[in-house]
PDB file of C-alpha atoms in Angstrom:
ATOM      1  CA  MET A 351      -9.402 -27.653  -6.814  1.00  0.00           C
ATOM      2  CA  LYS A 352      -6.867 -29.688  -8.924  1.00  0.00           C
ATOM      3  CA  SER A 353      -4.067 -27.582  -9.446  1.00  0.00           C
ATOM      4  CA  ASN A 354      -4.692 -24.686 -12.231  1.00  0.00           C
ATOM      5  CA  LEU A 355      -7.767 -26.396 -14.541  1.00  0.00           C
ATOM      6  CA  PHE A 356      -6.544 -24.647 -17.900  1.00  0.00           C
ATOM      7  CA  PHE A 357      -2.972 -25.769 -17.265  1.00  0.00           C
ATOM      8  CA  LEU A 358      -4.442 -29.061 -16.436  1.00  0.00           C
ATOM      9  CA  ILE A 359      -6.300 -29.599 -19.534  1.00  0.00           C
ATOM     10  CA  GLU A 360      -3.454 -27.895 -21.728  1.00  0.00           C
ATOM     11  CA  THR A 361      -1.001 -30.370 -20.253  1.00  0.00           C
ATOM     12  CA  SER A 362      -3.225 -33.370 -20.803  1.00  0.00           C
ATOM     13  CA  LYS A 363      -3.358 -32.793 -24.775  1.00  0.00           C
ATOM     14  CA  ILE A 364      -0.925 -35.372 -25.490  1.00  0.00           C
ATOM     15  CA  ALA A 365      -3.680 -37.870 -25.019  1.00  0.00           C
ATOM     16  CA  PHE A 366      -6.527 -35.962 -26.648  1.00  0.00           C
ATOM     17  CA  THR A 367      -7.944 -37.294 -30.039  1.00  0.00           C
ATOM     18  CA  HIS A 368      -9.749 -34.394 -32.249  1.00  0.00           C
ATOM     19  CA  VAL A 369     -12.912 -34.864 -30.252  1.00  0.00           C
ATOM     20  CA  ASP A 370     -11.087 -34.394 -27.532  1.00  0.00           C
ATOM     21  CA  GLU A 371      -9.625 -30.900 -28.552  1.00  0.00           C
ATOM     22  CA  ARG A 372     -12.710 -29.557 -29.800  1.00  0.00           C
ATOM     23  CA  ILE A 373     -14.120 -29.638 -26.214  1.00  0.00           C
ATOM     24  CA  SER A 374     -10.711 -28.832 -24.731  1.00  0.00           C
ATOM     25  CA  ASN A 375     -11.141 -25.517 -26.806  1.00  0.00           C
ATOM     26  CA  PHE A 376     -14.118 -24.381 -25.797  1.00  0.00           C
ATOM     27  CA  PHE A 377     -13.053 -24.459 -22.071  1.00  0.00           C
ATOM     28  CA  LEU A 378      -9.392 -23.308 -23.160  1.00  0.00           C
ATOM     29  CA  GLU A 379     -11.451 -20.052 -24.804  1.00  0.00           C
ATOM     30  CA  LYS A 380     -13.098 -19.678 -21.319  1.00  0.00           C
ATOM     31  CA  ASN A 381     -16.559 -20.108 -22.644  1.00  0.00           C
ATOM     32  CA  PRO A 382     -20.109 -19.728 -20.606  1.00  0.00           C
ATOM     33  CA  PRO A 383     -20.232 -23.169 -18.475  1.00  0.00           C
ATOM     34  CA  LEU A 384     -22.978 -25.367 -20.419  1.00  0.00           C
ATOM     35  CA  LYS A 385     -25.042 -28.007 -19.028  1.00  0.00           C
ATOM     36  CA  GLN A 386     -23.665 -31.550 -20.701  1.00  0.00           C
ATOM     37  CA  SER A 387     -26.453 -31.841 -23.483  1.00  0.00           C
ATOM     38  CA  VAL A 388     -25.978 -28.333 -24.927  1.00  0.00           C
ATOM     39  CA  LEU A 389     -22.787 -28.211 -25.132  1.00  0.00           C
ATOM     40  CA  ALA A 390     -22.560 -31.625 -26.715  1.00  0.00           C
ATOM     41  CA  LYS A 391     -25.042 -29.874 -29.456  1.00  0.00           C
ATOM     42  CA  GLN A 392     -23.438 -26.778 -29.740  1.00  0.00           C
ATOM     43  CA  ILE A 393     -19.869 -28.395 -30.544  1.00  0.00           C
ATOM     44  CA  ASN A 394     -21.312 -31.305 -32.411  1.00  0.00           C
ATOM     45  CA  VAL A 395     -19.952 -34.016 -30.230  1.00  0.00           C
ATOM     46  CA  SER A 396     -21.535 -36.785 -28.277  1.00  0.00           C
ATOM     47  CA  THR A 397     -22.012 -36.890 -24.254  1.00  0.00           C
ATOM     48  CA  ALA A 398     -19.943 -39.710 -24.311  1.00  0.00           C
ATOM     49  CA  SER A 399     -17.046 -38.100 -25.458  1.00  0.00           C
ATOM     50  CA  ILE A 400     -17.522 -35.075 -23.381  1.00  0.00           C
ATOM     51  CA  THR A 401     -17.638 -37.768 -20.095  1.00  0.00           C
ATOM     52  CA  ARG A 402     -14.501 -39.493 -21.874  1.00  0.00           C
ATOM     53  CA  PHE A 403     -12.780 -36.236 -22.000  1.00  0.00           C
ATOM     54  CA  CYS A 404     -13.499 -35.164 -18.325  1.00  0.00           C
ATOM     55  CA  LYS A 405     -11.554 -38.206 -17.175  1.00  0.00           C
ATOM     56  CA  LYS A 406      -8.962 -38.093 -19.064  1.00  0.00           C
ATOM     57  CA  VAL A 407      -8.249 -34.569 -17.326  1.00  0.00           C
ATOM     58  CA  GLY A 408      -9.033 -36.233 -14.291  1.00  0.00           C
ATOM     59  CA  PHE A 409     -12.478 -36.126 -13.239  1.00  0.00           C
ATOM     60  CA  GLU A 410     -15.358 -38.536 -12.586  1.00  0.00           C
ATOM     61  CA  ASN A 411     -17.931 -36.833 -14.898  1.00  0.00           C
ATOM     62  CA  TYR A 412     -19.008 -33.689 -16.065  1.00  0.00           C
ATOM     63  CA  LYS A 413     -20.772 -32.718 -13.015  1.00  0.00           C
ATOM     64  CA  GLU A 414     -17.495 -32.756 -11.162  1.00  0.00           C
ATOM     65  CA  PHE A 415     -15.552 -31.141 -14.042  1.00  0.00           C
ATOM     66  CA  ILE A 416     -18.221 -28.106 -14.444  1.00  0.00           C
ATOM     67  CA  TYR A 417     -18.072 -26.972 -10.897  1.00  0.00           C
ATOM     68  CA  GLN A 418     -14.169 -27.032 -10.973  1.00  0.00           C
ATOM     69  CA  TYR A 419     -14.490 -24.918 -14.456  1.00  0.00           C
ATOM     70  CA  LYS A 420     -17.024 -22.291 -13.106  1.00  0.00           C
ATOM     71  CA  GLN A 421     -14.607 -21.597 -10.651  1.00  0.00           C
ATOM     72  CA  ALA A 422     -11.346 -21.072 -12.356  1.00  0.00           C
ATOM     73  CA  LEU A 423     -13.702 -18.970 -14.397  1.00  0.00           C
ATOM     74  CA  GLU A 424     -14.695 -16.919 -11.183  1.00  0.00           C
ATOM     75  CA  GLU A 425     -10.626 -16.910 -10.246  1.00  0.00           C
ATOM     76  CA  TYR A 426      -9.866 -16.010 -14.152  1.00  0.00           C
ATOM     77  CA  THR A 427     -11.776 -12.995 -14.099  1.00  0.00           C
ATOM     78  CA  ASP A 428     -10.946 -11.916 -10.793  1.00  0.00           C
ATOM     79  CA  ASN A 429      -7.170 -12.088 -11.439  1.00  0.00           C
ATOM     80  CA  LYS A 430      -7.833 -10.021 -14.084  1.00  0.00           C
ATOM     81  CA  SER A 431      -9.731  -7.226 -12.224  1.00  0.00           C
ATOM     82  CA  ASN A 432      -7.091  -7.341 -10.072  1.00  0.00           C
ATOM     83  CA  VAL A 433      -4.391  -6.908 -12.040  1.00  0.00           C
ATOM     84  CA  THR A 434      -6.027  -3.907 -13.833  1.00  0.00           C
ATOM     85  CA  ASN A 435      -7.116  -2.504 -10.855  1.00  0.00           C
ATOM     86  CA  ASN A 436      -3.962  -2.898  -9.500  1.00  0.00           C
ATOM     87  CA  LEU A 437      -2.351  -0.843 -12.780  1.00  0.00           C
ATOM     88  CA  GLN A 438      -4.826   1.943 -12.486  1.00  0.00           C
ATOM     89  CA  PHE A 439      -4.522   2.226  -8.466  1.00  0.00           C
ATOM     90  CA  GLN A 440      -0.369   2.537  -9.269  1.00  0.00           C
ATOM     91  CA  TYR A 441      -1.144   5.036 -12.355  1.00  0.00           C
ATOM     92  CA  LEU A 442      -3.357   7.410 -10.113  1.00  0.00           C
ATOM     93  CA  GLU A 443      -0.192   7.506  -7.456  1.00  0.00           C
ATOM     94  CA  LEU A 444       2.548   7.900  -9.653  1.00  0.00           C
ATOM     95  CA  ILE A 445       0.364  11.070 -10.950  1.00  0.00           C
ATOM     96  CA  LYS A 446      -0.939  12.102  -7.712  1.00  0.00           C
ATOM     97  CA  LYS A 447       2.949  11.992  -6.437  1.00  0.00           C
ATOM     98  CA  ILE A 448       4.443  13.825  -9.715  1.00  0.00           C
ATOM     99  CA  ASN A 449       1.831  16.700  -9.178  1.00  0.00           C
ATOM    100  CA  GLU A 450       2.864  17.238  -5.621  1.00  0.00           C
ATOM    101  CA  LYS A 451       6.531  17.586  -6.860  1.00  0.00           C
ATOM    102  CA  VAL A 452       6.110  19.520  -9.853  1.00  0.00           C
ATOM    103  CA  ASP A 453       7.330  23.151  -9.725  1.00  0.00           C
ATOM    104  CA  ASN A 454       5.310  25.150 -12.768  1.00  0.00           C
ATOM    105  CA  ASP A 455       7.497  28.116 -12.356  1.00  0.00           C
ATOM    106  CA  SER A 456      10.477  26.117 -13.100  1.00  0.00           C
ATOM    107  CA  ILE A 457       9.060  24.156 -16.390  1.00  0.00           C
ATOM    108  CA  LYS A 458       8.166  28.219 -17.318  1.00  0.00           C
ATOM    109  CA  SER A 459      11.887  28.698 -17.455  1.00  0.00           C
ATOM    110  CA  VAL A 460      12.891  25.480 -18.935  1.00  0.00           C
ATOM    111  CA  CYS A 461      10.351  26.219 -21.834  1.00  0.00           C
ATOM    112  CA  GLU A 462      12.574  29.451 -22.311  1.00  0.00           C
ATOM    113  CA  TYR A 463      15.575  28.072 -22.156  1.00  0.00           C
ATOM    114  CA  ILE A 464      14.051  26.016 -25.150  1.00  0.00           C
ATOM    115  CA  TYR A 465      13.011  28.788 -26.703  1.00  0.00           C
ATOM    116  CA  ASP A 466      16.241  30.299 -26.820  1.00  0.00           C
ATOM    117  CA  HIS A 467      18.345  27.180 -27.711  1.00  0.00           C
ATOM    118  CA  LYS A 468      17.763  25.844 -31.479  1.00  0.00           C
ATOM    119  CA  ILE A 469      20.045  22.809 -30.612  1.00  0.00           C
ATOM    120  CA  ILE A 470      19.893  20.509 -27.378  1.00  0.00           C
ATOM    121  CA  HIS A 471      21.646  17.711 -26.161  1.00  0.00           C
ATOM    122  CA  VAL A 472      19.620  15.055 -24.169  1.00  0.00           C
ATOM    123  CA  TYR A 473      21.914  12.857 -22.207  1.00  0.00           C
ATOM    124  CA  GLY A 474      20.492   9.434 -20.731  1.00  0.00           C
ATOM    125  CA  LEU A 475      21.266   6.015 -20.355  1.00  0.00           C
ATOM    126  CA  GLY A 476      18.931   2.960 -20.199  1.00  0.00           C
ATOM    127  CA  LEU A 477      15.282   4.227 -20.130  1.00  0.00           C
ATOM    128  CA  SER A 478      16.457   7.354 -19.716  1.00  0.00           C
ATOM    129  CA  ALA A 479      17.535   7.324 -23.593  1.00  0.00           C
ATOM    130  CA  ILE A 480      14.016   6.006 -25.034  1.00  0.00           C
ATOM    131  CA  ALA A 481      12.327   8.808 -22.475  1.00  0.00           C
ATOM    132  CA  GLY A 482      14.901  11.024 -24.709  1.00  0.00           C
ATOM    133  CA  GLU A 483      13.287   9.764 -27.776  1.00  0.00           C
ATOM    134  CA  ASP A 484      10.280  11.342 -26.889  1.00  0.00           C
ATOM    135  CA  LEU A 485      11.377  14.637 -26.059  1.00  0.00           C
ATOM    136  CA  LYS A 486      13.255  14.924 -29.176  1.00  0.00           C
ATOM    137  CA  PHE A 487      10.031  13.523 -30.889  1.00  0.00           C
ATOM    138  CA  ARG A 488       8.261  16.599 -30.227  1.00  0.00           C
ATOM    139  CA  PHE A 489      10.928  19.476 -30.415  1.00  0.00           C
ATOM    140  CA  THR A 490      11.957  18.355 -33.832  1.00  0.00           C
ATOM    141  CA  ARG A 491       8.798  18.647 -34.808  1.00  0.00           C
ATOM    142  CA  LEU A 492       8.507  22.446 -33.525  1.00  0.00           C
ATOM    143  CA  GLY A 493      12.373  23.194 -35.284  1.00  0.00           C
ATOM    144  CA  LYS A 494      14.880  21.865 -32.828  1.00  0.00           C
ATOM    145  CA  TYR A 495      17.469  19.972 -33.509  1.00  0.00           C
ATOM    146  CA  VAL A 496      17.553  17.358 -30.569  1.00  0.00           C
ATOM    147  CA  GLU A 497      20.641  14.870 -30.364  1.00  0.00           C
ATOM    148  CA  ILE A 498      20.135  11.830 -28.130  1.00  0.00           C
ATOM    149  CA  VAL A 499      23.483  10.822 -26.156  1.00  0.00           C
ATOM    150  CA  ARG A 500      23.095   7.679 -24.480  1.00  0.00           C
ATOM    151  CA  ASP A 501      26.263   6.022 -23.524  1.00  0.00           C
ATOM    152  CA  TYR A 502      29.164   7.297 -21.500  1.00  0.00           C
ATOM    153  CA  ASP A 503      31.880   7.785 -23.255  1.00  0.00           C
ATOM    154  CA  SER A 504      29.611   9.483 -26.470  1.00  0.00           C
ATOM    155  CA  ILE A 505      28.525  11.703 -23.182  1.00  0.00           C
ATOM    156  CA  GLU A 506      31.906  12.600 -22.678  1.00  0.00           C
ATOM    157  CA  MET A 507      33.121  13.274 -26.125  1.00  0.00           C
ATOM    158  CA  VAL A 508      30.147  15.329 -26.599  1.00  0.00           C
ATOM    159  CA  SER A 509      30.527  17.198 -23.114  1.00  0.00           C
ATOM    160  CA  SER A 510      34.122  18.338 -23.996  1.00  0.00           C
ATOM    161  CA  LEU A 511      32.603  20.557 -26.882  1.00  0.00           C
ATOM    162  CA  MET A 512      29.918  22.088 -24.855  1.00  0.00           C
ATOM    163  CA  ASN A 513      29.376  26.043 -23.669  1.00  0.00           C
ATOM    164  CA  LYS A 514      27.807  28.860 -23.108  1.00  0.00           C
ATOM    165  CA  ASN A 515      25.632  28.408 -25.822  1.00  0.00           C
ATOM    166  CA  ASN A 516      24.123  24.945 -25.551  1.00  0.00           C
ATOM    167  CA  LEU A 517      21.358  23.844 -23.793  1.00  0.00           C
ATOM    168  CA  LEU A 518      21.619  20.148 -21.959  1.00  0.00           C
ATOM    169  CA  PHE A 519      18.728  17.830 -20.610  1.00  0.00           C
ATOM    170  CA  TYR A 520      20.310  15.226 -18.042  1.00  0.00           C
ATOM    171  CA  LEU A 521      17.208  12.401 -17.366  1.00  0.00           C
ATOM    172  CA  THR A 522      17.601  10.217 -14.693  1.00  0.00           C
ATOM    173  CA  LEU A 523      15.342   8.552 -12.647  1.00  0.00           C
ATOM    174  CA  ARG A 524      17.371   7.670 -10.001  1.00  0.00           C
ATOM    175  CA  GLY A 525      20.044   9.869 -10.526  1.00  0.00           C
ATOM    176  CA  GLU A 526      22.520   7.500  -9.281  1.00  0.00           C
ATOM    177  CA  ASN A 527      25.589   7.166 -11.806  1.00  0.00           C
ATOM    178  CA  LYS A 528      28.593   8.686 -10.233  1.00  0.00           C
ATOM    179  CA  ASN A 529      30.314   8.999 -13.249  1.00  0.00           C
ATOM    180  CA  ILE A 530      28.186  11.052 -15.040  1.00  0.00           C
ATOM    181  CA  ILE A 531      27.806  13.588 -12.503  1.00  0.00           C
ATOM    182  CA  PRO A 532      31.431  14.998 -12.806  1.00  0.00           C
ATOM    183  CA  VAL A 533      31.142  15.298 -16.316  1.00  0.00           C
ATOM    184  CA  ILE A 534      28.044  17.553 -15.785  1.00  0.00           C
ATOM    185  CA  LYS A 535      29.148  19.395 -13.308  1.00  0.00           C
ATOM    186  CA  LYS A 536      32.051  20.066 -15.687  1.00  0.00           C
ATOM    187  CA  VAL A 537      29.650  20.917 -18.074  1.00  0.00           C
ATOM    188  CA  LYS A 538      28.000  23.430 -15.910  1.00  0.00           C
ATOM    189  CA  GLU A 539      31.104  25.118 -15.497  1.00  0.00           C
ATOM    190  CA  LYS A 540      31.289  26.156 -18.886  1.00  0.00           C
ATOM    191  CA  GLY A 541      28.340  28.476 -19.043  1.00  0.00           C
ATOM    192  CA  THR A 542      26.157  25.464 -20.632  1.00  0.00           C
ATOM    193  CA  LYS A 543      22.985  25.331 -19.717  1.00  0.00           C
ATOM    194  CA  VAL A 544      21.499  22.168 -17.729  1.00  0.00           C
ATOM    195  CA  VAL A 545      18.272  21.146 -16.821  1.00  0.00           C
ATOM    196  CA  VAL A 546      18.061  17.630 -14.791  1.00  0.00           C
ATOM    197  CA  VAL A 547      14.914  15.582 -14.421  1.00  0.00           C
ATOM    198  CA  THR A 548      14.882  13.226 -11.451  1.00  0.00           C
ATOM    199  CA  SER A 549      13.496  11.537  -8.529  1.00  0.00           C
ATOM    200  CA  ASN A 550      16.317  12.224  -6.676  1.00  0.00           C
ATOM    201  CA  GLN A 551      16.223  15.238  -4.263  1.00  0.00           C
ATOM    202  CA  SER A 552      19.638  15.243  -3.008  1.00  0.00           C
ATOM    203  CA  GLU A 553      21.813  18.199  -2.992  1.00  0.00           C
ATOM    204  CA  GLU A 554      24.368  16.810  -5.015  1.00  0.00           C
ATOM    205  CA  ILE A 555      22.213  16.570  -8.014  1.00  0.00           C
ATOM    206  CA  ALA A 556      20.575  19.970  -7.565  1.00  0.00           C
ATOM    207  CA  ALA A 557      23.861  21.759  -7.866  1.00  0.00           C
ATOM    208  CA  LEU A 558      24.183  20.321 -10.972  1.00  0.00           C
ATOM    209  CA  ALA A 559      21.510  21.637 -12.492  1.00  0.00           C
ATOM    210  CA  ASP A 560      20.018  25.376 -13.295  1.00  0.00           C
ATOM    211  CA  TYR A 561      16.677  23.839 -13.001  1.00  0.00           C
ATOM    212  CA  ARG A 562      15.777  20.191 -11.572  1.00  0.00           C
ATOM    213  CA  LEU A 563      12.373  18.927 -12.833  1.00  0.00           C
ATOM    214  CA  LEU A 564      11.263  16.126  -9.728  1.00  0.00           C
ATOM    215  CA  THR A 565       9.252  13.412 -10.666  1.00  0.00           C
ATOM    216  CA  SER A 566       8.456  10.719  -8.980  1.00  0.00           C
ATOM    217  CA  ASP A 567      10.212   7.204  -8.577  1.00  0.00           C
ATOM    218  CA  LEU A 568       8.586   3.886  -8.946  1.00  0.00           C
ATOM    219  CA  LYS A 569      10.230   2.595  -5.316  1.00  0.00           C
ATOM    220  CA  ASN A 570       6.533   2.408  -3.734  1.00  0.00           C
ATOM    221  CA  ALA A 571       4.227   1.549  -6.723  1.00  0.00           C
ATOM    222  CA  GLY A 572       3.897  -2.134  -6.416  1.00  0.00           C
ATOM    223  CA  ASN A 573       5.704  -5.180  -8.157  1.00  0.00           C
ATOM    224  CA  ILE A 574       8.593  -4.240 -10.136  1.00  0.00           C
ATOM    225  CA  GLY A 575       8.735  -4.069 -13.289  1.00  0.00           C
ATOM    226  CA  GLN A 576       4.926  -3.260 -13.391  1.00  0.00           C
ATOM    227  CA  LEU A 577       4.893  -0.083 -14.763  1.00  0.00           C
ATOM    228  CA  SER A 578       7.563   1.244 -17.575  1.00  0.00           C
ATOM    229  CA  GLY A 579      10.743   2.775 -15.869  1.00  0.00           C
ATOM    230  CA  GLN A 580      11.035   5.948 -18.744  1.00  0.00           C
ATOM    231  CA  ILE A 581       6.674   6.622 -17.128  1.00  0.00           C
ATOM    232  CA  PRO A 582       7.780   9.261 -14.538  1.00  0.00           C
ATOM    233  CA  LEU A 583      10.435  10.686 -17.034  1.00  0.00           C
ATOM    234  CA  LEU A 584       7.583  10.890 -19.562  1.00  0.00           C
ATOM    235  CA  VAL A 585       4.927  13.011 -17.905  1.00  0.00           C
ATOM    236  CA  ILE A 586       7.382  15.354 -17.308  1.00  0.00           C
ATOM    237  CA  ILE A 587       8.153  15.540 -20.931  1.00  0.00           C
ATOM    238  CA  ASP A 588       4.473  15.858 -21.478  1.00  0.00           C
ATOM    239  CA  LEU A 589       4.056  18.860 -18.926  1.00  0.00           C
ATOM    240  CA  ILE A 590       7.321  20.797 -20.830  1.00  0.00           C
ATOM    241  CA  TYR A 591       5.952  20.428 -24.016  1.00  0.00           C
ATOM    242  CA  SER A 592       2.702  21.169 -23.451  1.00  0.00           C
ATOM    243  CA  GLN A 593       3.730  24.513 -21.256  1.00  0.00           C
ATOM    244  CA  TYR A 594       5.648  25.502 -24.500  1.00  0.00           C
ATOM    245  CA  ILE A 595       3.514  24.996 -26.821  1.00  0.00           C
ATOM    246  CA  ASN A 596       0.723  27.414 -24.881  1.00  0.00           C
ATOM    247  CA  MET A 597       3.432  29.627 -24.146  1.00  0.00           C
ATOM    248  CA  TYR A 598       4.800  30.162 -27.761  1.00  0.00           C
ATOM    249  CA  ARG A 599       1.878  28.832 -30.052  1.00  0.00           C
ATOM    250  CA  GLU A 600       1.729  32.084 -32.054  1.00  0.00           C
ATOM    251  CA  ASN A 601       5.471  31.335 -33.233  1.00  0.00           C
ATOM    252  CA  ILE A 602       4.923  27.817 -33.766  1.00  0.00           C
ATOM    253  CA  ASN A 603       2.463  28.475 -36.229  1.00  0.00           C
ATOM    254  CA  LYS A 604       4.325  30.472 -37.899  1.00  0.00           C
ATOM    255  CA  TRP A 605       7.313  28.300 -37.987  1.00  0.00           C
ATOM    256  CA  ILE A 606       4.581  25.705 -39.009  1.00  0.00           C
ATOM    257  CA  GLY A 607       3.304  27.556 -41.776  1.00  0.00           C
ATOM    258  CA  THR A 608       6.792  28.551 -43.113  1.00  0.00           C
ATOM    259  CA  GLU A 609       7.953  25.029 -43.363  1.00  0.00           C
ATOM    260  CA  TYR A 610       5.027  23.832 -45.211  1.00  0.00           C
ATOM    261  CA  ALA A 611       5.464  27.132 -47.586  1.00  0.00           C
ATOM    262  CA  PHE A 612       8.937  25.063 -47.895  1.00  0.00           C
ATOM    263  CA  LEU A 613       7.964  21.824 -48.562  1.00  0.00           C
ATOM    264  CA  HIS A 614       5.154  22.635 -50.782  1.00  0.00           C
ATOM    265  CA  ARG A 615       6.685  24.910 -53.046  1.00  0.00           C
ATOM    266  CA  LYS A 616       6.794  24.193 -56.996  1.00  0.00           C
ATOM    267  CA  PRO A 617      10.118  24.751 -58.671  1.00  0.00           C
ATOM    268  CA  LYS A 618       9.939  27.291 -62.042  1.00  0.00           C
ATOM    269  CA  ASN A 619       9.764  23.719 -63.883  1.00  0.00           C
ATOM    270  CA  GLY A 620       6.253  23.036 -61.651  1.00  0.00           C
ATOM    271  CA  THR A 621       7.718  19.893 -59.972  1.00  0.00           C
ATOM    272  CA  GLU A 622       7.156  19.398 -56.747  1.00  0.00           C
ATOM    273  CA  GLY A 623       9.206  18.141 -53.977  1.00  0.00           C
ATOM    274  CA  GLN A 624      12.649  19.567 -55.767  1.00  0.00           C
ATOM    275  CA  TYR A 625      14.024  21.596 -53.070  1.00  0.00           C
ATOM    276  CA  PRO A 626      16.139  19.908 -50.224  1.00  0.00           C
ATOM    277  CA  ARG A 627      14.524  20.502 -46.307  1.00  0.00           C
ATOM    278  CA  SER A 628      17.288  22.465 -44.912  1.00  0.00           C
TER     279      SER A 628
END
């Protein structure tokens, strides 16, 4: 096959006429192959124009070109299917590995921590901070104040203010940042409840946490970069949120009802929306 046919067409465009461009667009859009006479009628060009087009992209005639085009279509379809199937397999493998590591009792205990604390801090760097935003979005809707701390200097500053009344989530897929570990240790020594979500199974990381929720890393997830790095953390956040809803549904409904009534109550003058949200 002459290189990549679609790439070959693209690189030949500099010599194309308007008619050539009309013909090339048909093939670049990956349309089903047609006989030369049928194609000419469908796109309103002459069969001679199609032959000239084929020669401009390096083929002797339409028969040779359309043979290569059919092969290119098959390869394109197979590649798309392979990419999709490969990603699906990777997702299934990831979920399977996480499911093998999940400790449901620990998740329930973490939910109890969340219920008992109004203010939650989440430490996360890079993609871990993005996952933290999902935790913030979910639990803010349930009446919690969630603060994401996403850089080392801020982590040090916030940690100095922590005490036994605080709840801290540390999201770290690999758990390899040596600068943060001593900071988390000091926080725990002050009585702060610490939940670590990580794939790191080392004793050092385990010692940081009141509860460590294990997820899977991406070392064996095929080609690097195909799966987003925050996905293993997001799966655990989903599990925590679902368990929390299940455990405290009645209290959540009461809170949502109270919040709704507050936001929609009418002042004495009959105008809605004048009260600031607490």
